[in-house]
PDB file of N, CA and C in Angstrom:
ATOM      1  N   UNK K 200     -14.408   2.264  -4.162  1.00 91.00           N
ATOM      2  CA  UNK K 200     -13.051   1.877  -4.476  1.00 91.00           C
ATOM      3  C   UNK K 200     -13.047   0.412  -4.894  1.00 91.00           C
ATOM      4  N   UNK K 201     -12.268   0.046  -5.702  1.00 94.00           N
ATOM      5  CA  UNK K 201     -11.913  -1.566  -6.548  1.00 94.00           C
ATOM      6  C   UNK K 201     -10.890  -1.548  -5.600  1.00 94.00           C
ATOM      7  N   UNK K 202     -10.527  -3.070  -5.281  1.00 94.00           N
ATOM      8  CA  UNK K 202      -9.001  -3.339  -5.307  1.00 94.00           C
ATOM      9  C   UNK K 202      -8.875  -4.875  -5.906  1.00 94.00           C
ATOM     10  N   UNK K 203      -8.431  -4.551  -6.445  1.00 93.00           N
ATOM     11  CA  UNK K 203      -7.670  -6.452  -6.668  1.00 93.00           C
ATOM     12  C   UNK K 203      -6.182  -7.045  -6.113  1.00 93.00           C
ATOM     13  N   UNK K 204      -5.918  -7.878  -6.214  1.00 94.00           N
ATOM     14  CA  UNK K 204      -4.821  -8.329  -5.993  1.00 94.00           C
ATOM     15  C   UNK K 204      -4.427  -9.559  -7.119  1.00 94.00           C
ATOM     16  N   UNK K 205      -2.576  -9.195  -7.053  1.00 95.00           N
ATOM     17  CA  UNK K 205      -2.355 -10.196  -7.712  1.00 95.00           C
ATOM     18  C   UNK K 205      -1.059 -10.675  -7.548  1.00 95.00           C
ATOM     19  N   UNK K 206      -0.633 -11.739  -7.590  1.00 91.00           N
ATOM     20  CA  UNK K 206       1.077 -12.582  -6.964  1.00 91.00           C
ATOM     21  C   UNK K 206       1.689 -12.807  -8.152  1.00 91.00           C
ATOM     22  N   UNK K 207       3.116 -11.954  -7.751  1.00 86.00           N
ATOM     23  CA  UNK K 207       4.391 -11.682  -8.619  1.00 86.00           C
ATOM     24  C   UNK K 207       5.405 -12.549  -7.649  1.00 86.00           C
ATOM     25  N   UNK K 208       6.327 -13.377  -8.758  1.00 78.00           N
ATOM     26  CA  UNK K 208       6.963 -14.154  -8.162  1.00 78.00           C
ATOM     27  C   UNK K 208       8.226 -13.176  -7.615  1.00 78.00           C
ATOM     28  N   UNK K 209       9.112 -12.739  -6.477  1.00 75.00           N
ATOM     29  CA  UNK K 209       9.066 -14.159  -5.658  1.00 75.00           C
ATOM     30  C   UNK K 209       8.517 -14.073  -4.539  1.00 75.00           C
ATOM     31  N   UNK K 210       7.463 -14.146  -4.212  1.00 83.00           N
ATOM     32  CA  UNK K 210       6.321 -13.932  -3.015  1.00 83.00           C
ATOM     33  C   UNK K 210       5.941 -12.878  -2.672  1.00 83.00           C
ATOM     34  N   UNK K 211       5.476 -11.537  -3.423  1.00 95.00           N
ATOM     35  CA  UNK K 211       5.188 -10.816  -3.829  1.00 95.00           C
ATOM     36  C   UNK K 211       3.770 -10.314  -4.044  1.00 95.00           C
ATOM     37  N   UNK K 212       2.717  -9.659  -3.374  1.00 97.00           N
ATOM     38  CA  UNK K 212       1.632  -9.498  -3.898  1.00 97.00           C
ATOM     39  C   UNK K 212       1.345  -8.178  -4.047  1.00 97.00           C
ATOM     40  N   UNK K 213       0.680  -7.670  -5.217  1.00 97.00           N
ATOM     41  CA  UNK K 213       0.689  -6.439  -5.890  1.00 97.00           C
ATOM     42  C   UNK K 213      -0.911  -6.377  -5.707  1.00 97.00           C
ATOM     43  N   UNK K 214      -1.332  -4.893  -4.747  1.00 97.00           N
ATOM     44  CA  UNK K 214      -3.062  -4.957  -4.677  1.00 97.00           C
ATOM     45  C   UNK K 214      -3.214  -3.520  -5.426  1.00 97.00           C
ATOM     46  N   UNK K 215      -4.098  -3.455  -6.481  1.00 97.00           N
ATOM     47  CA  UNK K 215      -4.290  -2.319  -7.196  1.00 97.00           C
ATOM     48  C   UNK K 215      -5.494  -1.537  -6.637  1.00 97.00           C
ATOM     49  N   UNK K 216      -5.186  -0.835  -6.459  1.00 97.00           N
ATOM     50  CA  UNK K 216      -6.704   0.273  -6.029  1.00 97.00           C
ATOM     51  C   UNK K 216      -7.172   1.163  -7.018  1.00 97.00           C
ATOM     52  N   UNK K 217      -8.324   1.589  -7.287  1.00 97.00           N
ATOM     53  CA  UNK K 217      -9.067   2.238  -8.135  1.00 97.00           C
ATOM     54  C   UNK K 217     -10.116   2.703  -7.813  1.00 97.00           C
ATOM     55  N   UNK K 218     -10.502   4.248  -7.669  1.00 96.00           N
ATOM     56  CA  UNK K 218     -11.035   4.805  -7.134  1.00 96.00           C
ATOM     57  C   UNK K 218     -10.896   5.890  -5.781  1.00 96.00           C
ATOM     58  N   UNK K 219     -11.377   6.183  -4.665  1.00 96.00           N
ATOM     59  CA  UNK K 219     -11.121   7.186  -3.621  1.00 96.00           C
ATOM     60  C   UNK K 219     -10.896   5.737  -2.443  1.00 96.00           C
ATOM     61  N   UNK K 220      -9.999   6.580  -1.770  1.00 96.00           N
ATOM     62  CA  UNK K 220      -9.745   5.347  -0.420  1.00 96.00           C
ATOM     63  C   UNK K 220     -10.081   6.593   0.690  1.00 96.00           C
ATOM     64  N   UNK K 221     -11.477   6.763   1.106  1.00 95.00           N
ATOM     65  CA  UNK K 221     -11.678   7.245   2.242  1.00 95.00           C
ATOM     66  C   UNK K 221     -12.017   6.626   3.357  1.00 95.00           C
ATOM     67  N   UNK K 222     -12.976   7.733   4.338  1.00 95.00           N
ATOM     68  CA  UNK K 222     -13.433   6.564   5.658  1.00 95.00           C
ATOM     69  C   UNK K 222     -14.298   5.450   4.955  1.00 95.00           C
ATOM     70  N   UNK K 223     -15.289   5.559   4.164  1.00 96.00           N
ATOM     71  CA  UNK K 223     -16.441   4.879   3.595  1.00 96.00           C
ATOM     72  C   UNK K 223     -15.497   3.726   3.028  1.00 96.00           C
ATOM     73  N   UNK K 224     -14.183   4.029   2.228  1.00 96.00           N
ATOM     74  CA  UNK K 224     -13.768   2.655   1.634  1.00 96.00           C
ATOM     75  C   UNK K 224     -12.331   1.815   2.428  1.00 96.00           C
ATOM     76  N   UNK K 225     -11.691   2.362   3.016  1.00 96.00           N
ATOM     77  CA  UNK K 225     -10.628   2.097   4.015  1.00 96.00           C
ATOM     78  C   UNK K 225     -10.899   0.724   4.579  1.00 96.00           C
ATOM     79  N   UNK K 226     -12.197   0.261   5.417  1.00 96.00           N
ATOM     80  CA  UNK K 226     -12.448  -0.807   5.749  1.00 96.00           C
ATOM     81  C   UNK K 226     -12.123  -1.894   4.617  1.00 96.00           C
ATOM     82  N   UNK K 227     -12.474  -1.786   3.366  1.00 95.00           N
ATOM     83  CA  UNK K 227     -12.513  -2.864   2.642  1.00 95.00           C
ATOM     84  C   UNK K 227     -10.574  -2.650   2.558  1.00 95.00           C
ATOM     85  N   UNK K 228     -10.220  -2.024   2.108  1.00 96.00           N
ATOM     86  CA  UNK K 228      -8.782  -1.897   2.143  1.00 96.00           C
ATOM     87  C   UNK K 228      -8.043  -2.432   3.211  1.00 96.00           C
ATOM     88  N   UNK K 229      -8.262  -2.432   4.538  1.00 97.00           N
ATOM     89  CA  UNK K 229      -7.779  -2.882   5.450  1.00 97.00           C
ATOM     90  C   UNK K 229      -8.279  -4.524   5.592  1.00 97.00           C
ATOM     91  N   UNK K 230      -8.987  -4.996   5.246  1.00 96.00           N
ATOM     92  CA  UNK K 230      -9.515  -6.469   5.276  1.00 96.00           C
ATOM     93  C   UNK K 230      -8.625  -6.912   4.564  1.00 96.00           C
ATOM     94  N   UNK K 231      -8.438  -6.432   3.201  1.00 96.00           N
ATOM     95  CA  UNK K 231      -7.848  -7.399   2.055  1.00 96.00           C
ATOM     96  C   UNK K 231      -5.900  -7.227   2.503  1.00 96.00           C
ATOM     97  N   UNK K 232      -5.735  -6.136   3.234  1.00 96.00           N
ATOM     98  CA  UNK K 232      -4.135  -6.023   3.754  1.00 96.00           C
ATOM     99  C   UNK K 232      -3.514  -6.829   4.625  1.00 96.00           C
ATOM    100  N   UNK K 233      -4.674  -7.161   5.587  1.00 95.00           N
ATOM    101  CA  UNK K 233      -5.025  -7.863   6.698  1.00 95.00           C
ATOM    102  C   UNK K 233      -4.663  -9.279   6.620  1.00 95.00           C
ATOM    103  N   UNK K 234      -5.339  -9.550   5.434  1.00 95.00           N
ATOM    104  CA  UNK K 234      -5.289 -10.994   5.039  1.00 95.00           C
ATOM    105  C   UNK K 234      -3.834 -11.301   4.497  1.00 95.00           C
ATOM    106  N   UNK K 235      -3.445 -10.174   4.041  1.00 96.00           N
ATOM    107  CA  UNK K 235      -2.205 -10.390   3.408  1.00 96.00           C
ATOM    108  C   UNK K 235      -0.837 -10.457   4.011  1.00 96.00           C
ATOM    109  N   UNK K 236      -1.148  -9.860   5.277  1.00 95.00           N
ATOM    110  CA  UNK K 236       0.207  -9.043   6.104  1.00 95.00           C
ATOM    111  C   UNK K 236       0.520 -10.463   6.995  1.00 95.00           C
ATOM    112  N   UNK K 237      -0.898 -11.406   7.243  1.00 93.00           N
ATOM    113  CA  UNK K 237      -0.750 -12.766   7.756  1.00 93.00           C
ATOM    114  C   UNK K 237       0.131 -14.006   7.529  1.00 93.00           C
ATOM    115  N   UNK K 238       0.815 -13.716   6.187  1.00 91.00           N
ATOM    116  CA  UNK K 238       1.374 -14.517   5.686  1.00 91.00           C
ATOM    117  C   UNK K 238       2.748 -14.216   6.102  1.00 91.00           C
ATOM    118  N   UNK K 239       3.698 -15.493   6.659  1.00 90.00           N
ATOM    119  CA  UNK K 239       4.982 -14.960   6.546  1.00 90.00           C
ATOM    120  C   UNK K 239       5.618 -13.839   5.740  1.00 90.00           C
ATOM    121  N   UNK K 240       6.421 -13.295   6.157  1.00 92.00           N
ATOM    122  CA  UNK K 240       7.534 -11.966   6.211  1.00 92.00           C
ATOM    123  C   UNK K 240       6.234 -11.806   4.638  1.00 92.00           C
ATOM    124  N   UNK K 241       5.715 -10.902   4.695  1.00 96.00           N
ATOM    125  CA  UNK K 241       4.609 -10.313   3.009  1.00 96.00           C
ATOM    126  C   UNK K 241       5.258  -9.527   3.215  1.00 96.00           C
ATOM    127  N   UNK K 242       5.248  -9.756   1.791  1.00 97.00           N
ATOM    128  CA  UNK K 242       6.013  -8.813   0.352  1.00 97.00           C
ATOM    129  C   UNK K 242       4.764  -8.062  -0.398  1.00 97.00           C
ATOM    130  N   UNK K 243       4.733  -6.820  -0.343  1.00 98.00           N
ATOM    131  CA  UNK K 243       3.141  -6.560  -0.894  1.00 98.00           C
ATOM    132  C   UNK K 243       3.598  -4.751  -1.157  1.00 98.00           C
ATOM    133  N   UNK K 244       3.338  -4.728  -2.586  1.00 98.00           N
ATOM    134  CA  UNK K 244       3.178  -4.049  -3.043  1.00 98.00           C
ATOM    135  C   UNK K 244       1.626  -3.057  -3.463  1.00 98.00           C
ATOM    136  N   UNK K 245       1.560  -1.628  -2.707  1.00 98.00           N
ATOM    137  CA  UNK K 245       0.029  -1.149  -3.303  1.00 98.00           C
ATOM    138  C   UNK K 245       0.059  -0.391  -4.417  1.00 98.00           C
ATOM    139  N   UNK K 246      -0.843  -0.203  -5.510  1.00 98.00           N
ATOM    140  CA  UNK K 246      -0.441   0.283  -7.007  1.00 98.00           C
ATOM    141  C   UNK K 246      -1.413   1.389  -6.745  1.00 98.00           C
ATOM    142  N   UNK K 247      -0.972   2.818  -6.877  1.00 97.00           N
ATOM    143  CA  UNK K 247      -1.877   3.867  -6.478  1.00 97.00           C
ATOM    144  C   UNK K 247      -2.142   4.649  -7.161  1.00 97.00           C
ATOM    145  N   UNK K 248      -1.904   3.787  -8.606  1.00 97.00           N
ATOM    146  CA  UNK K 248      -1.907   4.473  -9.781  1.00 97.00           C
ATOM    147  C   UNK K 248      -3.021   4.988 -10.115  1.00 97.00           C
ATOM    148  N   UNK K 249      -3.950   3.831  -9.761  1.00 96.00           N
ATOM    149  CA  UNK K 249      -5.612   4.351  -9.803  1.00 96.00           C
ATOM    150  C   UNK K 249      -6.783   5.029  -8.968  1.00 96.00           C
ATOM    151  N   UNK K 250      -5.437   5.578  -7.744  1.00 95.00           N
ATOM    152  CA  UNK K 250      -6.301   6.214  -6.660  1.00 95.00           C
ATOM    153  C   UNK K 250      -6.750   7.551  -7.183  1.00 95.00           C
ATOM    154  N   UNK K 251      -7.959   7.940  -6.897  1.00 93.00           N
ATOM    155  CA  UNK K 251      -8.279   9.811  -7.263  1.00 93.00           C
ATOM    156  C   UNK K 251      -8.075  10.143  -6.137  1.00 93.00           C
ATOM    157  N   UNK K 252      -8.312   9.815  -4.928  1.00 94.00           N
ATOM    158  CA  UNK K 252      -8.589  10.535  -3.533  1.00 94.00           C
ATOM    159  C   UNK K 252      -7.801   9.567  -2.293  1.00 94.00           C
ATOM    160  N   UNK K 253      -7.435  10.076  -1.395  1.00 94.00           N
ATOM    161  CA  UNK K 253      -6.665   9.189  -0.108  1.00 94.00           C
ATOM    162  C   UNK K 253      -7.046  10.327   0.888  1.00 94.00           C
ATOM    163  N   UNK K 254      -8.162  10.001   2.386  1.00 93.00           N
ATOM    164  CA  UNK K 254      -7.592  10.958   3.079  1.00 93.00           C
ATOM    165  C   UNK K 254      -7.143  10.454   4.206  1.00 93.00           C
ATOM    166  N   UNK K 255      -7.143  10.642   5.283  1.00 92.00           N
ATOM    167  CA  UNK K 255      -6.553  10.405   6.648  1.00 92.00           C
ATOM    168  C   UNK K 255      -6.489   8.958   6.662  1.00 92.00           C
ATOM    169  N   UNK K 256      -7.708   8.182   6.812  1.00 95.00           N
ATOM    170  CA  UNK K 256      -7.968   6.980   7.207  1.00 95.00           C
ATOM    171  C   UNK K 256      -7.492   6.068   6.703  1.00 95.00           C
ATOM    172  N   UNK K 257      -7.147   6.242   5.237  1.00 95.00           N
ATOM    173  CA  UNK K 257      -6.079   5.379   3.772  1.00 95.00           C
ATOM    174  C   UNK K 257      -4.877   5.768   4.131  1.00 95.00           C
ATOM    175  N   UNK K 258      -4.613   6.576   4.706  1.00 96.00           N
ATOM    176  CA  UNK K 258      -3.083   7.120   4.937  1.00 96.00           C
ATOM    177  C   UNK K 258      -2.580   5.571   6.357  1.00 96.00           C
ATOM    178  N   UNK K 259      -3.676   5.972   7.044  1.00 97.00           N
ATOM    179  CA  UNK K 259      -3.322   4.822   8.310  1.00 97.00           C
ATOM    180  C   UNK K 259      -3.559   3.673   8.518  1.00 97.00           C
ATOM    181  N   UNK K 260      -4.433   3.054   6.838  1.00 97.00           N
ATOM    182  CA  UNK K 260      -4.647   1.765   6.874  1.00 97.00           C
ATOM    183  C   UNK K 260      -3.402   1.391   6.599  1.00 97.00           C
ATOM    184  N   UNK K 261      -2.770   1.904   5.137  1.00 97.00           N
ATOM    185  CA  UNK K 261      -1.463   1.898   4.852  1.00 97.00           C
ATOM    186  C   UNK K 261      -0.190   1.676   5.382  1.00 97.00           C
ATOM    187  N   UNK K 262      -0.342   2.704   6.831  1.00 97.00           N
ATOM    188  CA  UNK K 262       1.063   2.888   7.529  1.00 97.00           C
ATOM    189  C   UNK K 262       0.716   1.719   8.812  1.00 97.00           C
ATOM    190  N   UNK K 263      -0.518   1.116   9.350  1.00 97.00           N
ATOM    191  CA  UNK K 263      -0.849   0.074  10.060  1.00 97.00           C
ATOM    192  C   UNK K 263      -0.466  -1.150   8.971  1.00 97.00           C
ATOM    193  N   UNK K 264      -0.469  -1.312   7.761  1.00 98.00           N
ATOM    194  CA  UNK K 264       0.000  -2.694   7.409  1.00 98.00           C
ATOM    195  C   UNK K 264       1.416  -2.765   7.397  1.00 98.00           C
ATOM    196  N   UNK K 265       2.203  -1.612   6.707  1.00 98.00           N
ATOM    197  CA  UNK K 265       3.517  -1.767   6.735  1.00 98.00           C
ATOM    198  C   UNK K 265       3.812  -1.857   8.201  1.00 98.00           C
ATOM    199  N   UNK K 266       3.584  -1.359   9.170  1.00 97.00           N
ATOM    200  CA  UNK K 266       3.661  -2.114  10.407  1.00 97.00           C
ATOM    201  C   UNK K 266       3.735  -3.511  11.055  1.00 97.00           C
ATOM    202  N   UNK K 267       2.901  -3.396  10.423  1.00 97.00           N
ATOM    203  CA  UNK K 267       2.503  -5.752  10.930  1.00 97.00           C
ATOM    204  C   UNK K 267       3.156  -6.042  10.240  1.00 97.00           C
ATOM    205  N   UNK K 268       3.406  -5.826   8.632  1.00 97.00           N
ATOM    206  CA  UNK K 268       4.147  -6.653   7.864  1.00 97.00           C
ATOM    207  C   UNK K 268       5.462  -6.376   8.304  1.00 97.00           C
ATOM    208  N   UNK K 269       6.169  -5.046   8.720  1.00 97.00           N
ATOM    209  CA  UNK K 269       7.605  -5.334   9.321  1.00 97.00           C
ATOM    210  C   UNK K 269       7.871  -6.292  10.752  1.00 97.00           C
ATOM    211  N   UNK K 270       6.931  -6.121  11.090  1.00 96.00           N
ATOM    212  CA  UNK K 270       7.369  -7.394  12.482  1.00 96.00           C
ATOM    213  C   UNK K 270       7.067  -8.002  11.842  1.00 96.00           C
ATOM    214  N   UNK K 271       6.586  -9.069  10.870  1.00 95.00           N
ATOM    215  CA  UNK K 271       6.628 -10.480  10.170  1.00 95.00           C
ATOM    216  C   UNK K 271       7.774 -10.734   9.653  1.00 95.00           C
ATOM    217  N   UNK K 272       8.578  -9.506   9.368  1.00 96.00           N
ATOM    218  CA  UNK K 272      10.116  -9.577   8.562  1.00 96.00           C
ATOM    219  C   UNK K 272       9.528  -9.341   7.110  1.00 96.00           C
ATOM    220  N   UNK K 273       8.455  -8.653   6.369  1.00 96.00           N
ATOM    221  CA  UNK K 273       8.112  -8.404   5.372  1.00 96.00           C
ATOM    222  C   UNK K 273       8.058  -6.341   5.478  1.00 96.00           C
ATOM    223  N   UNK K 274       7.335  -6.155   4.546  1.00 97.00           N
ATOM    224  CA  UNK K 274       7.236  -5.096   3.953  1.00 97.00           C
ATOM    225  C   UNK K 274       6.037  -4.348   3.210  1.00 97.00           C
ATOM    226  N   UNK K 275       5.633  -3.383   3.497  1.00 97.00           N
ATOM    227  CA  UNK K 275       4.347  -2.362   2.375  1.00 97.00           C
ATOM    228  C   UNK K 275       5.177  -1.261   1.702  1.00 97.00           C
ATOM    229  N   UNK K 276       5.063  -1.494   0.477  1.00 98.00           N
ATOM    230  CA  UNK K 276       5.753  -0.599  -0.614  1.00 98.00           C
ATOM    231  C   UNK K 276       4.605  -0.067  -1.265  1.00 98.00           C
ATOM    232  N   UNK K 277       4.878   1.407  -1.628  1.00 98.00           N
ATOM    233  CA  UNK K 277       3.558   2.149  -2.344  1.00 98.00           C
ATOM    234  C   UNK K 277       4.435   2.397  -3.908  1.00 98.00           C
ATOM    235  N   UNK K 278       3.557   2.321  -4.940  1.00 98.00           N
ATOM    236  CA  UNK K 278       3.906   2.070  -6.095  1.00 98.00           C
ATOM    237  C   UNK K 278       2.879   3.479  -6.680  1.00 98.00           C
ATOM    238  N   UNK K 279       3.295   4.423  -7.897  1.00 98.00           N
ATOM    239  CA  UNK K 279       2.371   5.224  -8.568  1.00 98.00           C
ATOM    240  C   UNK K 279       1.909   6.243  -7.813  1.00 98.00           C
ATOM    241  N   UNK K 280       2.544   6.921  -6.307  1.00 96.00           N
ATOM    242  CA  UNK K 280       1.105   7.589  -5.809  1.00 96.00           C
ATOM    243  C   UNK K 280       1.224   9.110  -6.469  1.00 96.00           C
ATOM    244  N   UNK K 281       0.079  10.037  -6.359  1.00 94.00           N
ATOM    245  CA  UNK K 281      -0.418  10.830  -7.166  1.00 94.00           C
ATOM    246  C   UNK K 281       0.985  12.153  -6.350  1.00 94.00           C
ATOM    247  N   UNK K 282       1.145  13.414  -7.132  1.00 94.00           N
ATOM    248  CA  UNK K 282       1.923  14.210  -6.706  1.00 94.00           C
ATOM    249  C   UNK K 282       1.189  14.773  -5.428  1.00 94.00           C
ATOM    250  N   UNK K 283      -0.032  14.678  -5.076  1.00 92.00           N
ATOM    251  CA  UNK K 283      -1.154  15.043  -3.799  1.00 92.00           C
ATOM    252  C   UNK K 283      -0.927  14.431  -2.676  1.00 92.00           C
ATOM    253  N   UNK K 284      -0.660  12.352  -2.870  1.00 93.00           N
ATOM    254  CA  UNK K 284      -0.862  11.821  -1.788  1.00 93.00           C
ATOM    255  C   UNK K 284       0.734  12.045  -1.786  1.00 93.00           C
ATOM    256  N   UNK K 285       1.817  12.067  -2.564  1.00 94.00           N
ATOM    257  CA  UNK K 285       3.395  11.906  -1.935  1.00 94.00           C
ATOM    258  C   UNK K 285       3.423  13.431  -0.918  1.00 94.00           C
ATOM    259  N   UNK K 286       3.032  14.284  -1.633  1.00 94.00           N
ATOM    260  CA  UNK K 286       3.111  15.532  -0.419  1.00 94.00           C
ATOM    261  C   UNK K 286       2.683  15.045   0.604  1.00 94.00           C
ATOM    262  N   UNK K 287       1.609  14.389   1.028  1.00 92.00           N
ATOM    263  CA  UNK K 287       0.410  14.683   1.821  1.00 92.00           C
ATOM    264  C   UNK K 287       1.717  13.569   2.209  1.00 92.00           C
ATOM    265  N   UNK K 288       1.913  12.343   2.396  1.00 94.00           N
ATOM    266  CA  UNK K 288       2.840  11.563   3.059  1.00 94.00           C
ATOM    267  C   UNK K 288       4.483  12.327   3.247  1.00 94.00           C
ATOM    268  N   UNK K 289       4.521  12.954   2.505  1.00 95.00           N
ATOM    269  CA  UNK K 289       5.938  13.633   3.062  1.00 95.00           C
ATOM    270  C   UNK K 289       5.648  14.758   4.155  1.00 95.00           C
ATOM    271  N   UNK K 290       4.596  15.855   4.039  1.00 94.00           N
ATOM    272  CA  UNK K 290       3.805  17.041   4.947  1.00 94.00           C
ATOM    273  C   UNK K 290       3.898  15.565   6.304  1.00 94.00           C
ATOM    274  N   UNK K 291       3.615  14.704   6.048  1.00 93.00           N
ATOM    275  CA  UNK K 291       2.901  13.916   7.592  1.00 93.00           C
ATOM    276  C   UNK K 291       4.532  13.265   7.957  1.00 93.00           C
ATOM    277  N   UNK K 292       5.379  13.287   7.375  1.00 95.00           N
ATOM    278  CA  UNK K 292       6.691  12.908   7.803  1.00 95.00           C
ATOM    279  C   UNK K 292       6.908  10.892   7.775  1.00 95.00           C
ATOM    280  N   UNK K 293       6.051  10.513   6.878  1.00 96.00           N
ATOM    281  CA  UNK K 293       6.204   9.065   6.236  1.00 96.00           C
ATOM    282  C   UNK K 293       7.155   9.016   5.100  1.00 96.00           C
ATOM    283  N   UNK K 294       7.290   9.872   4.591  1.00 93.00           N
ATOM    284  CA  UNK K 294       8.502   9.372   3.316  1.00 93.00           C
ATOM    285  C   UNK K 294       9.935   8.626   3.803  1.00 93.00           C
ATOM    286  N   UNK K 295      10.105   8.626   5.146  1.00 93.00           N
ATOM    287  CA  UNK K 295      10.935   7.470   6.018  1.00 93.00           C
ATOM    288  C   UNK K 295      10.538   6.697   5.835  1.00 93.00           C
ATOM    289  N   UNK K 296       9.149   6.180   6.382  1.00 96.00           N
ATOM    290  CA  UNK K 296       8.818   5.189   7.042  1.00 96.00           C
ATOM    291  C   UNK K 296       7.743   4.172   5.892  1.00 96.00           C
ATOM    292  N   UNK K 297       7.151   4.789   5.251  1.00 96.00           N
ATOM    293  CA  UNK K 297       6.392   4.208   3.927  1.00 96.00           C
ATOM    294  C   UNK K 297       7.551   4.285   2.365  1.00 96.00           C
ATOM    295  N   UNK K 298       8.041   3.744   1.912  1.00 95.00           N
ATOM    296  CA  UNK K 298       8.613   3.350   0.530  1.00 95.00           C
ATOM    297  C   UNK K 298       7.813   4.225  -0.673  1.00 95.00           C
ATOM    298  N   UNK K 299       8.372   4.656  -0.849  1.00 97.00           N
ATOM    299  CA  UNK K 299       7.461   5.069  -2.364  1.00 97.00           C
ATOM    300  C   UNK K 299       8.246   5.136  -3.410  1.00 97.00           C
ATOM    301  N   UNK K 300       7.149   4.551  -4.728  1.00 98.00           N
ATOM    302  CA  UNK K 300       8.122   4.213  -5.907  1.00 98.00           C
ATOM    303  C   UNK K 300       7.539   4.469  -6.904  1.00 98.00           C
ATOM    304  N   UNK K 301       8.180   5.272  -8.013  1.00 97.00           N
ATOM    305  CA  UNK K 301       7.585   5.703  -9.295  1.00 97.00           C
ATOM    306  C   UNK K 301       6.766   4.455  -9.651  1.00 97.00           C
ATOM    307  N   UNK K 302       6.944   3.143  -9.913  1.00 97.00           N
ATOM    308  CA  UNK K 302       6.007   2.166 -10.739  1.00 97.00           C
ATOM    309  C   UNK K 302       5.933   0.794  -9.777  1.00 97.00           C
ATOM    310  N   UNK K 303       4.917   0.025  -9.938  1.00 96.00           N
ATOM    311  CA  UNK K 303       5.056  -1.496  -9.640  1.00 96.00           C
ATOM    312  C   UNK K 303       6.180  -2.644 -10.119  1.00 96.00           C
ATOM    313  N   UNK K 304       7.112  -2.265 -11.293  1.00 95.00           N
ATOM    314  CA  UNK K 304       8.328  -2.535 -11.355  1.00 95.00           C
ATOM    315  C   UNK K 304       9.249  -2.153 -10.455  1.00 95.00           C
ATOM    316  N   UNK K 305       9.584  -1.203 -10.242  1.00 96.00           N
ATOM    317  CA  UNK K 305      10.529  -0.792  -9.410  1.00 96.00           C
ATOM    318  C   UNK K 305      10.213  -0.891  -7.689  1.00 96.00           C
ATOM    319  N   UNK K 306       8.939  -0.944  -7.652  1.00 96.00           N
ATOM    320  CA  UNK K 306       8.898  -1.432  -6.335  1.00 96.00           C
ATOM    321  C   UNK K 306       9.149  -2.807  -5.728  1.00 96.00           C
ATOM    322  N   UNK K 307       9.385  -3.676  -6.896  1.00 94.00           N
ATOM    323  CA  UNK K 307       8.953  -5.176  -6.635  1.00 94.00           C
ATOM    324  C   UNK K 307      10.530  -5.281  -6.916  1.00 94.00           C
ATOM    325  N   UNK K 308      11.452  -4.599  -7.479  1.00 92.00           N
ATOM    326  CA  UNK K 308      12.905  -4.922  -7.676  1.00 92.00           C
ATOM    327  C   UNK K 308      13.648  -4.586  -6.387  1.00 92.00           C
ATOM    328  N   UNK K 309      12.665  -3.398  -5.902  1.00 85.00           N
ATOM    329  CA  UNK K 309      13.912  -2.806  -4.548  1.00 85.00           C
ATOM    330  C   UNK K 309      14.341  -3.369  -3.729  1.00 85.00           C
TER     331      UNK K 309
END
């Protein structure tokens, strides 16, 4: 899995993933969230446009950052995810609790 990151004003960071987010890649995913969720109230958008695969462990790196980042007074918004992972997050009863948004525009406006 790739991820990059990148800062949209107004304090805003958009991390793109590319590739499968399983057990093998989750760790690196959770480091770079980690770092991010540290910052006062984060604003952080994930772009899942380029995910092929998410299983369990990407599901809970995910729902562990929007966690930390809501007690900071921030937020994890999912941007692009595939018609596979929105089931698979609605089947698990997150479409409450995780944001999901057709594009990285519209997530960064909401």
């Amino acid at each position: 899995m790739q991820v990059s990151v990148a800062h949209h004003p107004p304090n805003t960071a958009v991390l793109t993933l590319r590739g499968s987010l399983d057990i093998d890649t989750a760790p690196a995913l959770k480091a770079n969230l980690s770092r991010l969720v540290e910052r006062p109230a984060p604003h952080i958008v994930v772009d899942l446009s380029g995910l092929d695969f998410c299983d369990s462990m990407g599901v809970g790196v995910l729902v562990t950052a929007h966690g930390r980042a809501m007690e900071k007074g921030g937020w994890v918004r999912l941007a692009a995810a595939s018609g596979f992972l929105s089931r698979l997050l609605e089947t698990l009863g997150l479409t409450g609790y995780l944001s999901l948004h057709d594009d990285v525009e519209t997530a960064i406006k909401s």
